[in-house]
XYZ file of C-alpha atoms in Angstrom:
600
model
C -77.798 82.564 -94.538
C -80.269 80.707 -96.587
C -80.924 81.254 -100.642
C -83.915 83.513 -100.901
C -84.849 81.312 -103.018
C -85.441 78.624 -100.142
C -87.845 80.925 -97.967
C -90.793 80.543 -97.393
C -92.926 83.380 -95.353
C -96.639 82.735 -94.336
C -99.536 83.568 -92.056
C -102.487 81.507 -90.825
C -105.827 82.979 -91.440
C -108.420 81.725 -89.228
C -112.111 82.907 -87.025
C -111.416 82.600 -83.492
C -111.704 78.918 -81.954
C -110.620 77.376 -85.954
C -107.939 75.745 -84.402
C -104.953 77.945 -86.076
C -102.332 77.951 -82.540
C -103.313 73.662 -82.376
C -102.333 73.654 -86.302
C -99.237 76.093 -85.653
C -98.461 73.436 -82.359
C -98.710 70.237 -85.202
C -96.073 72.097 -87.761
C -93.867 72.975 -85.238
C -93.627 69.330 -84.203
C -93.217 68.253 -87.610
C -90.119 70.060 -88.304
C -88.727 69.609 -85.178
C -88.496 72.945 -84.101
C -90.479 71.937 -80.730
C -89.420 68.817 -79.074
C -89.549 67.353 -75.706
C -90.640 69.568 -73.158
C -90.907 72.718 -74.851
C -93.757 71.036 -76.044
C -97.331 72.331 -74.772
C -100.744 73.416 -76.015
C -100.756 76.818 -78.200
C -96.838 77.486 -77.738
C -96.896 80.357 -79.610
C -99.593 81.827 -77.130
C -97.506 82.615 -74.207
C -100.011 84.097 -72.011
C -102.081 82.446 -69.554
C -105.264 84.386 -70.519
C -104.406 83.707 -74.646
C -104.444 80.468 -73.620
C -107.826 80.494 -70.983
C -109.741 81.947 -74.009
C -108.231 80.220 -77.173
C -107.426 83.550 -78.473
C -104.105 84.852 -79.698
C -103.827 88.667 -78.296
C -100.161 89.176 -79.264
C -98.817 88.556 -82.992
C -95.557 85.926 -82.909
C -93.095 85.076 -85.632
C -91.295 81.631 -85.633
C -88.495 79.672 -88.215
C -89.117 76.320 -89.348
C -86.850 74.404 -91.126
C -88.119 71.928 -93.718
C -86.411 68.800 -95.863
C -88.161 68.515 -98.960
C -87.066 66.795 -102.024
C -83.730 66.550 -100.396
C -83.499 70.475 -100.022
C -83.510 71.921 -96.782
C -86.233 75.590 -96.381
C -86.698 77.649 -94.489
C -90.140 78.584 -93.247
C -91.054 81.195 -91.449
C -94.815 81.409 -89.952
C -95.324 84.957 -88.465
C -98.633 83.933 -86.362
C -101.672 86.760 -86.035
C -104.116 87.837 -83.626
C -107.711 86.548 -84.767
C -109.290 89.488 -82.803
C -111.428 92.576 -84.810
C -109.873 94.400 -82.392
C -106.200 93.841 -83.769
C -106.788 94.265 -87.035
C -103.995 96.926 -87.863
C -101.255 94.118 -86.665
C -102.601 91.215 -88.949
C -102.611 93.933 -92.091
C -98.748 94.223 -91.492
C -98.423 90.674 -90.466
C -99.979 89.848 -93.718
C -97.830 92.381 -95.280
C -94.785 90.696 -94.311
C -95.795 86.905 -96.028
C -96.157 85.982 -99.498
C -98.565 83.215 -98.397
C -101.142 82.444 -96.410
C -102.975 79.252 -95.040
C -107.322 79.640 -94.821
C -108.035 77.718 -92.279
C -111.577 76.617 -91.475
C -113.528 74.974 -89.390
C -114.719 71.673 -90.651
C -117.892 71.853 -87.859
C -118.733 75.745 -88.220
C -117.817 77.004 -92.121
C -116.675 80.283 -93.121
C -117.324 83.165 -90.308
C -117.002 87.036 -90.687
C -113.576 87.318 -89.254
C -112.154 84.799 -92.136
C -114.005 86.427 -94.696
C -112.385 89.982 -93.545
C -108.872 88.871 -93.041
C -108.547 86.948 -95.824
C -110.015 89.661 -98.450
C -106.611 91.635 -96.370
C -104.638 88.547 -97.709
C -105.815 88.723 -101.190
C -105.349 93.034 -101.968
C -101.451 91.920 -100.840
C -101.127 89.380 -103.304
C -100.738 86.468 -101.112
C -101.165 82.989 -102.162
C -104.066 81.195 -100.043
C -103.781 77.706 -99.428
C -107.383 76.743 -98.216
C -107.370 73.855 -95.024
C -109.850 72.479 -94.001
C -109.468 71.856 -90.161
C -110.739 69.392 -87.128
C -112.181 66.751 -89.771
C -111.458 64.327 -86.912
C -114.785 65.743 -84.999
C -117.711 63.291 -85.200
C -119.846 66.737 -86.278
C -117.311 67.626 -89.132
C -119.340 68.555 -92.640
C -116.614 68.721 -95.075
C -118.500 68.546 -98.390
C -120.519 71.569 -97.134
C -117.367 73.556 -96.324
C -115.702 72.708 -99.348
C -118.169 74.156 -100.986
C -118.294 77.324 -99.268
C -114.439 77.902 -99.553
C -114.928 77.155 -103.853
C -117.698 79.686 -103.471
C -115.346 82.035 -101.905
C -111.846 81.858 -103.458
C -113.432 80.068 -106.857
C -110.458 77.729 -106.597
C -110.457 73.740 -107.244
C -111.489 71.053 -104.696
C -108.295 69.649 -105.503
C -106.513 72.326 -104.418
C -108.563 72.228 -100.358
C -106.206 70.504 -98.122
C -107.990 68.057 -95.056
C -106.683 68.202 -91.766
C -106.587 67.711 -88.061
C -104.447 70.107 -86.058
C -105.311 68.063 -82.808
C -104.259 64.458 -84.320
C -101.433 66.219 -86.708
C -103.437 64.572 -89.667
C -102.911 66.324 -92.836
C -99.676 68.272 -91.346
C -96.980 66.845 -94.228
C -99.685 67.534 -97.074
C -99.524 71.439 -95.561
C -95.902 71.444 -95.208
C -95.294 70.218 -98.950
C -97.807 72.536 -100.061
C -96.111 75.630 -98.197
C -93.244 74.872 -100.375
C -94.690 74.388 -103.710
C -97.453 76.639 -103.944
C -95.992 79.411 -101.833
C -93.539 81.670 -103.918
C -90.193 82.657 -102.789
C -89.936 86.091 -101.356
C -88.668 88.905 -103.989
C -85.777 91.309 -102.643
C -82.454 92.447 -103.745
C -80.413 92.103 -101.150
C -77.519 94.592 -102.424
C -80.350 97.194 -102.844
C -80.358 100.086 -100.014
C -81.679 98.292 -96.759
C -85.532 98.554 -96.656
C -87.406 96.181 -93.601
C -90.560 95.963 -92.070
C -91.575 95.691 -88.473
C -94.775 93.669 -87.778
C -94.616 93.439 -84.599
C -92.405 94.693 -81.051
C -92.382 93.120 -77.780
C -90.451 94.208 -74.595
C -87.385 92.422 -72.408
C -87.090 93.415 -69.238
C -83.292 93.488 -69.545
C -82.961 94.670 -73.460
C -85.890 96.973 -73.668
C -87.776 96.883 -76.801
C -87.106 94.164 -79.196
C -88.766 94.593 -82.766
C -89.383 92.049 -85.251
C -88.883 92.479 -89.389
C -88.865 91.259 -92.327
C -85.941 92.309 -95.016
C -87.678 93.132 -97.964
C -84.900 94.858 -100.049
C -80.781 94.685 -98.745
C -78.642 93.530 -95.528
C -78.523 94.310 -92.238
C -75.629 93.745 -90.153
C -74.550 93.354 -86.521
C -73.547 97.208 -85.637
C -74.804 99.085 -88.728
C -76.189 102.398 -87.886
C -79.953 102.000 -88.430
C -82.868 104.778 -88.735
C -86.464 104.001 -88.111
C -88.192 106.013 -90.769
C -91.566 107.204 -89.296
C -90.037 108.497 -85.994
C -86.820 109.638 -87.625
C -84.942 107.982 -84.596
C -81.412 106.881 -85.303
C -80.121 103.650 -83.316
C -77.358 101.104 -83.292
C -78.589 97.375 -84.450
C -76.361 96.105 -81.297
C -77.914 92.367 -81.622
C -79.809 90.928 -84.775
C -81.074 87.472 -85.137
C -83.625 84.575 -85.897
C -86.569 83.690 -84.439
C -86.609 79.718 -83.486
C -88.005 79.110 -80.193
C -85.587 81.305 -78.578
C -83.654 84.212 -80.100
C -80.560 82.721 -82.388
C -77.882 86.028 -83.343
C -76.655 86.041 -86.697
C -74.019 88.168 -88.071
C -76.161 89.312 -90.802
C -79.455 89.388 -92.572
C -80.709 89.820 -96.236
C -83.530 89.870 -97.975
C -86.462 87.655 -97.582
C -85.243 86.836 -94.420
C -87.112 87.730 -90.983
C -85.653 88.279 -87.568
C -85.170 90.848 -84.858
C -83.089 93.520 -83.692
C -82.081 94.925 -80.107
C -81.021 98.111 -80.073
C -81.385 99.052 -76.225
C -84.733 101.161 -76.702
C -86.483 102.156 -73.842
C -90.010 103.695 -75.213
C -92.874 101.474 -76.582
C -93.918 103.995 -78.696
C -90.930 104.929 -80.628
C -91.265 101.403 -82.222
C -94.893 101.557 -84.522
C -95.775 98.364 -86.320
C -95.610 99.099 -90.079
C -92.714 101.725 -90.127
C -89.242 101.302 -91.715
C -86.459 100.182 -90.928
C -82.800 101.687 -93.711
C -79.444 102.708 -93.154
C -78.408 106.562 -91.863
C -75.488 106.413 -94.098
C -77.241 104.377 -97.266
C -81.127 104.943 -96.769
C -83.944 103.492 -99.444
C -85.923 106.191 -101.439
C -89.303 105.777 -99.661
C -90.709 103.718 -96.351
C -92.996 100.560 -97.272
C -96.345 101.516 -98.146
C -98.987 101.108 -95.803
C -97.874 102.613 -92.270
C -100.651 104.204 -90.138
C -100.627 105.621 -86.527
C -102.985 103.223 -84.687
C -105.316 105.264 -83.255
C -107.228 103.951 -80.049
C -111.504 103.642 -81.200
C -112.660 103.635 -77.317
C -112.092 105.754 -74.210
C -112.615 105.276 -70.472
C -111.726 106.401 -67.250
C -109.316 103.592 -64.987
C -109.451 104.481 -61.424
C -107.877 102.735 -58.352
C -110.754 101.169 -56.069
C -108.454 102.881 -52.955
C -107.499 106.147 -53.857
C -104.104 105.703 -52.523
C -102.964 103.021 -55.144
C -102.934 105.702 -57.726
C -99.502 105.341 -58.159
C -99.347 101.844 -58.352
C -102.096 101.869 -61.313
C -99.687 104.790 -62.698
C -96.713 102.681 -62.351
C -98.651 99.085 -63.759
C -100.380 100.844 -66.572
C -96.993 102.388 -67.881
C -95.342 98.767 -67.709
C -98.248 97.113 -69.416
C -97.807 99.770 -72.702
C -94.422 98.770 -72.541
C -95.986 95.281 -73.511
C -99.005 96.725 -75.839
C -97.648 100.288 -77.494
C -101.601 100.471 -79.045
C -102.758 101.469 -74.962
C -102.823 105.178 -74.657
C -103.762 106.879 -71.325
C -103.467 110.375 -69.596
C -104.261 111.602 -66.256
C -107.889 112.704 -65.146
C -109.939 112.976 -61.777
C -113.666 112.595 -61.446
C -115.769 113.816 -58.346
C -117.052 110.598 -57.462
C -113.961 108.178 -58.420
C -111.236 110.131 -57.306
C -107.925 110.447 -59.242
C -107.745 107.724 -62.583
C -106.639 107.719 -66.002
C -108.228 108.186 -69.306
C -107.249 104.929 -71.448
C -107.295 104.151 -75.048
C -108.024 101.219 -76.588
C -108.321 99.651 -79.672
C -111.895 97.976 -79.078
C -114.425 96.035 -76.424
C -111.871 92.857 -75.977
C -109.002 95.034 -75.934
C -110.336 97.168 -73.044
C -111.400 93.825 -70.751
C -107.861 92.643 -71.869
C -106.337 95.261 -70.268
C -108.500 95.260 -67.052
C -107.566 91.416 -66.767
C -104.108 91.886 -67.415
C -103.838 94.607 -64.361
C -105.448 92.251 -62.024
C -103.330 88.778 -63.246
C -99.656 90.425 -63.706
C -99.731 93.713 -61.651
C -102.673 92.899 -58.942
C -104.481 96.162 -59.436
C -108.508 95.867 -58.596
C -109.438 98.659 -60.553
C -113.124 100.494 -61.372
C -113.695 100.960 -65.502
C -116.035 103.504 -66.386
C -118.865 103.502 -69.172
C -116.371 103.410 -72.648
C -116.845 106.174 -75.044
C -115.505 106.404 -78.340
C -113.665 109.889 -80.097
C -116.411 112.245 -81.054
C -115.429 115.486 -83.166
C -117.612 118.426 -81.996
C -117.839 121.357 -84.532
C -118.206 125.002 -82.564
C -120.351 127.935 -83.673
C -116.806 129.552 -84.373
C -115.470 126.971 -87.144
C -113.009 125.143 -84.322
C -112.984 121.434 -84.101
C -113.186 119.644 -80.359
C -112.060 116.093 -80.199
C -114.121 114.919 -77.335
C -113.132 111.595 -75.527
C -114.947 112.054 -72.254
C -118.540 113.430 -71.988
C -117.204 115.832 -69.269
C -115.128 117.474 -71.754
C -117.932 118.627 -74.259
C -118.213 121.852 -74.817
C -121.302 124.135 -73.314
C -124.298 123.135 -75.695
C -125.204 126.738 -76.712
C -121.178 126.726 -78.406
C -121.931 123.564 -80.377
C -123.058 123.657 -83.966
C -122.944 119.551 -84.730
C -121.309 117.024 -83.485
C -119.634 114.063 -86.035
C -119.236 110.443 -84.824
C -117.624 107.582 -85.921
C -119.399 105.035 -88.214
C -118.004 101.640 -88.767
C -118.989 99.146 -91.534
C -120.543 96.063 -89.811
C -120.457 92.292 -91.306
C -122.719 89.657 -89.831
C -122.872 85.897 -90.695
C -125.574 84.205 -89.603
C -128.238 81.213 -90.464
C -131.113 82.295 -91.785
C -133.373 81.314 -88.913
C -132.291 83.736 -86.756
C -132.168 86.807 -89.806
C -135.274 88.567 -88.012
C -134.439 89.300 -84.606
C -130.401 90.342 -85.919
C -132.194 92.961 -88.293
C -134.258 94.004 -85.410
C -131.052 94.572 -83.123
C -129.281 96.698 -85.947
C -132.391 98.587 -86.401
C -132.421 99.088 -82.762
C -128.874 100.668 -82.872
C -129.462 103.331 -85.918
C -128.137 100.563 -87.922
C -128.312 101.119 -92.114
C -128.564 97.787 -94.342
C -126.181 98.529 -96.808
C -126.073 94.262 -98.363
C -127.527 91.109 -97.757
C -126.642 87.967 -99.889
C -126.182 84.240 -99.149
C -122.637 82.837 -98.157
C -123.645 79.367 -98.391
C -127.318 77.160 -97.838
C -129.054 78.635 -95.268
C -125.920 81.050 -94.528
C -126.665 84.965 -95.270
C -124.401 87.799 -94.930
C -125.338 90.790 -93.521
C -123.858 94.078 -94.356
C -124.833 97.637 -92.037
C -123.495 100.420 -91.502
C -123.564 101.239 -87.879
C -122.454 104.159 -84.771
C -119.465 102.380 -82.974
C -120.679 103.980 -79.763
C -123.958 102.023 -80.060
C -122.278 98.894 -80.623
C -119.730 99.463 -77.570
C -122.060 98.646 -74.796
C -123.871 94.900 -75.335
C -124.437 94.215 -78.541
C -121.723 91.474 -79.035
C -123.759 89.490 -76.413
C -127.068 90.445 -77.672
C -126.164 89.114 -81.360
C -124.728 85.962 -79.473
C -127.722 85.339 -77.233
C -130.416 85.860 -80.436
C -128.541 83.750 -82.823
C -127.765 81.302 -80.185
C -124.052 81.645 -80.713
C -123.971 81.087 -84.716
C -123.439 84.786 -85.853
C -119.868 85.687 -86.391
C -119.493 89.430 -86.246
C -116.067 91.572 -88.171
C -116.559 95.390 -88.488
C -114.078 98.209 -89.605
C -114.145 102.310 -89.255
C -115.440 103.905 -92.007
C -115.887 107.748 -91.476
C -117.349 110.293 -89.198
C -120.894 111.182 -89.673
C -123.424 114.330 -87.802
C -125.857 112.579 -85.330
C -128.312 114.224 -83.055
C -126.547 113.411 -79.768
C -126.786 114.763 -76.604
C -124.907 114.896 -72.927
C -126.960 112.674 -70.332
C -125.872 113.930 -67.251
C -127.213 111.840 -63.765
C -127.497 113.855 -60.586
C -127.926 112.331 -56.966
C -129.520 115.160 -54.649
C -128.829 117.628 -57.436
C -125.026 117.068 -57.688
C -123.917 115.704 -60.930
C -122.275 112.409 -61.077
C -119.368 112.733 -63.735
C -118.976 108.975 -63.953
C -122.129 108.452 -64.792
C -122.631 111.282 -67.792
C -122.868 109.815 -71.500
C -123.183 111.265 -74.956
C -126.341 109.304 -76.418
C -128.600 109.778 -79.380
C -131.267 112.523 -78.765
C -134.336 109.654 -79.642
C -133.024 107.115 -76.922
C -132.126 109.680 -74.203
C -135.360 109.945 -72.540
C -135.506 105.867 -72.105
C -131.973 105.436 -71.136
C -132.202 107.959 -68.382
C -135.257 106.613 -67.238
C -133.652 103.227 -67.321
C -130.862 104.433 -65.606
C -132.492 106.227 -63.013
C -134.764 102.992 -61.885
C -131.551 101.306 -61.743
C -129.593 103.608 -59.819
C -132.481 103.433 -57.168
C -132.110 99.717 -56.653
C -128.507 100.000 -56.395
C -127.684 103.191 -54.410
C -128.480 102.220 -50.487
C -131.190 104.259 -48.753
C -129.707 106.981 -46.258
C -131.152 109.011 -43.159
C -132.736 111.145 -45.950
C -134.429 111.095 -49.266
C -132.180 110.923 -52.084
C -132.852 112.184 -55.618
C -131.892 110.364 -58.760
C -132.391 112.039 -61.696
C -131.487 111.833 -65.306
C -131.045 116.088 -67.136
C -130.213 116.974 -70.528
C -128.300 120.316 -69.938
C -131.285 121.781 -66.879
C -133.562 119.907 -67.902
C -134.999 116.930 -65.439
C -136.048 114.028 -67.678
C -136.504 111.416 -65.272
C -136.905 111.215 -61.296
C -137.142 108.619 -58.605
C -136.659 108.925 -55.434
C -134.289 106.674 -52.817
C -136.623 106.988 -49.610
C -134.805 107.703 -46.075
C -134.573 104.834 -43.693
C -137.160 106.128 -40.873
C -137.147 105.666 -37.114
C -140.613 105.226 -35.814
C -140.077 108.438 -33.360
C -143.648 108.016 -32.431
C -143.686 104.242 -31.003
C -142.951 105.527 -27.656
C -146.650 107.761 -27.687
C -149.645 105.609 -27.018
C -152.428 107.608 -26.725
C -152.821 111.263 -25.565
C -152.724 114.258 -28.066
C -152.238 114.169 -30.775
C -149.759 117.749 -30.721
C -146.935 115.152 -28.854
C -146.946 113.284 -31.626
C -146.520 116.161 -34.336
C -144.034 117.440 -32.375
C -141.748 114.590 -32.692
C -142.314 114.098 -36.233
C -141.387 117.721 -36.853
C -138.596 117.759 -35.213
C -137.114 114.488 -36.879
C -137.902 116.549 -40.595
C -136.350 119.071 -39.317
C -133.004 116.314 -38.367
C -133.077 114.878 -41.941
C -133.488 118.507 -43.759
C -130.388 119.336 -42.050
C -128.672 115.870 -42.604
C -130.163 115.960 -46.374
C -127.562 119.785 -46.491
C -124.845 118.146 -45.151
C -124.834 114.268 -46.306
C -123.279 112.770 -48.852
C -124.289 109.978 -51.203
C -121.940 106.834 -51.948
C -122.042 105.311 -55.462
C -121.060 101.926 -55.164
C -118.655 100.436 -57.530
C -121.728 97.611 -58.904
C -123.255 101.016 -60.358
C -121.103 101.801 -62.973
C -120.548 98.579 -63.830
C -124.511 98.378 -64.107
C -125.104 101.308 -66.953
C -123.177 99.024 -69.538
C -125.608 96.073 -68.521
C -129.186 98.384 -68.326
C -131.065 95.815 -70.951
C -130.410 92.623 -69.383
C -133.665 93.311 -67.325
């Protein structure tokens, strides 16, 4: 086992599209821990969709070793998802390093998602190492970033590192800095055992796997282990390394990271943050900082053929197996059939999820309009935690209802500060701060609804700012709103897919929006069809789908006019019975239509 004092443990810190898996590629060749034909683009992101996107969805850890000075290190980079969305696993990924490299880009500056993560890195203690990335681009401003990184960590321009993760430029400067600058971790490693997962994934032939870090004592091959937030006792039949591929080792102490197998079978009995100490010699308390992840949006997953239920059953319970932070339950809806009720932890992790059942388990399935938790307050005291608008209580039983507010940042250039104030404003955004990052760089700070920002607003603040505003949020607390349940009925039967708890002030335009939609959308039958938009019984918008008519009176040219009446009677009379007995068809374009109402 190495000297603790030869260990190095760090994260990269980095927006989405900086370049931190090409950097993490360029160290890994450096030390040799990749060669030949292991080599490839982003090998830490082992997905084909991390890789389609250039975003890392799953956290990884991997050991370097490093000659410096004529000592050998040992350096272990434990990789993080750049996603909002994911924020919970870089706060325990950061937990686990006593370092981390800033890395930004040299053509776009500091973005929210930096700025967030690496505040994360700094309350830990960690010591930043500011890079400067993709200098090599012909649109590369590095004064200008320099300057915005001083601004931001008040460090020296010494101190900035240059670098190119696509040409490996830079790389040894990094490495040699990882060793100096970064301290060693501190641990006793003949104190009672005391480790931290960051992070599990699952083996199809060794269930779940978790990764840790040893902060305090050793772990050995066959010690009798407890996991301290579930309580669960287990044997640690395999521990080991993380190179490449898994290396055992008899043993592990502190300041060392690696993994153990102990042939669990449930996702969720491993959480990322908990603690892992002996049953026979266990520490005094679990590391600080643990927290049940707790899913921010809910929506119904149905089959598109009813009779793949099972199959969705089956895929969904082998893709938590993958991603313990999914949650789902059983439900049925009138119009879709039998589904699920998912959790997830945000917008990307939702459409990750959808992709991922039609890549790895082939599953075409329908998503419903997301919701997030509301807490409804009864006229009795009780609390409701309401995830679905079907399951709100009657609205003569409600006293208030509380919903969740997050804290939103927004970087942008000042050109396009106008029509970004006029979106927040739009979605019962507060300013809360506004001061300049850098130049013609502002920050925006609002507090916001997460259900209004749940539906387009990502795109909107993309399309007005042309694609410069970065956008980082977090949950702050639960606030009383105004809102309402917006039910949709076709031919006065209420569409449960459809329903939505909205803001009293935009309910009257959104179900007037909705309803013109619907009418475009829905075909036209052998009878007029209703679409309206109610709050409890009452109608608050109409329009009407008109029936597809046979001219019944073509065949009459000339003569009374009573012939005629008589065969348009009797065809009312047809479509008033048809209209009792007909049902309406939603297709599946509808629903995905509600979450795109403002794009005409």
């Amino acid at each position: 086992m190495p000297d603790i004092n030869k260990i190095r443990n760090f994260c990269i810190i980095a927006h989405i599209d900086h370049g931190k898996s090409t950097l993490a590629d360029r160290l890994l060749e450096r030390t040799s821990t990749v060669i030949g034909k292991d080599m490839q683009a982003q090998v830490l992101d082992d997905m084909d969709l991390e890789r389609e996107r250039g975003i890392t969805i799953k956290s990884h850890a991997i050991q370097m070793r490093y000659l410096h000075g004529g000592e050998e290190y040992t350096l272990n980079l434990i990789d993080t998802p750049g996603h909002v969305d994911f924020s919970y696993e870089v706060s325990r990924s950061i937990a686990a390093c006593e370092g981390a490299l800033l890395v930004v880009d040299a053509t776009q500056g500091i973005q929210a998602q930096t700025i967030s993560n690496l505040y994360m890195a700094i309350e830990h203690d960690l010591e930043i190492i500011p890079v400067i990335n993709k200098i090599d681009v012909d649109s590369a401003m590095p004064e200008t970033v320099e300057d915005q990184i001083i601004e931001l960590l008040g460090c020296k321009r010494d101190d900035i590192l240059r670098a190119s993760g696509k040409t490996g430029l830079g790389v040894d400067a990094i490495l040699e800095a990882i060793v100096d600058r970064i301290p060693a971790p501190k641990g006793d490693a003949s104190a009672p055992l005391q480790c931290l997962i960051f992070d599990s994934v699952f083996n199809s032939f060794r269930g779940i796997i978790a990764y840790f870090k040893v902060v305090n004592g050793t772990i050995r091959t066959g010690d009798k282990v407890k996991f301290v937030a579930t309580d669960k006792q287990y044997d640690a039949d395999e521990i080991g390394i993380l190179e490449l591929e898994m290396r055992p080792q008899g043993e592990l102490s502190a300041g060392n990271v690696g993994y153990i197998c102990s042939g669990i079978k449930t996702a969720t009995e491993v959480k990322v943050g908990d603690t892992i100490t002996h049953v026979a010699r266990p520490c005094d308390k679990a590391i600080a900082g643990f927290e049940e992840v707790k899913p921010m949006l809910y929506a119904g997953v149905y089959p598109i053929e009813t009779s793949e239920f099972e199959n969705l059953r089956a895929a969904i319970e082998k893709l938590q197996l993958n991603d313990a932070s999914l949650t789902y339950e059983p439900e049925s809806s009138v119009a879709l059939g039998f589904g699920f009720r998912c959790g997830f932890l945000g917008l990307l992790h939702m459409e990750i999820v959808q992709e991922r059942l039609d890549r790895e388990f082939n599953m075409e399935v329908i998503t419903t309009v997301p919701n997030v938790q509301y807490k409804v307050y009864t006229n009795k005291g009780a609390l409701v935690e309401v995830h679905n608008p079907a399951g709100l209580p009657e609205p003569t039983t409600i006293d208030h209802i509380d919903e969740p507010f997050i804290r939103a940042s927004i970087i942008t250039r000042a050109d396009y500060i106008g029509n970004i104030m006029t979106l927040c404003l739009g979605k019962r955004g507060v300013l809360i701060n506004q001061n300049y990052v850098s130049g013609d760089r502002i920050e925006l700070v609002y507090d916001m609804p997460l259900g209004e920002i749940v539906f387009d607003f990502y795109d909107k603040l993309k399309s007005l700012s042309r694609g410069y505003a970065s956008f980082d949020y977090h949950v702050l607390d639960y606030r009383p709103s105004n809102l309402i349940k917006l039910d949709i009925l076709l031919n006065g039967e209420k569409v449960d897919a459809l329903s939505s708890l909205i803001h009293r002030d935009n309910a009257e335009s959104l179900g007037r929006r909705m309803c013109a939609k619907l009418k475009d959308l829905i075909p036209r039958q052998q009878f007029d069809v209703a679409v309206q938009a109610a709050i409890g019984a009452k109608i608050i918008a109409r329009e009407t789908i008109k029936a597809v008519r046979k001219d019944v009176t073509a065949k009459c040219y000339g003569g009374d006019i009573s012939r005629k009446r008589k065969l348009l009677e009797k065809q009312k009379e047809g479509k008033k019975r048809m209209k009792q007995i007909g049902s309406v068809e939603v297709p599946q374009k509808a629903f995905l239509a509600v979450l795109k109402l403002d794009e005409n």
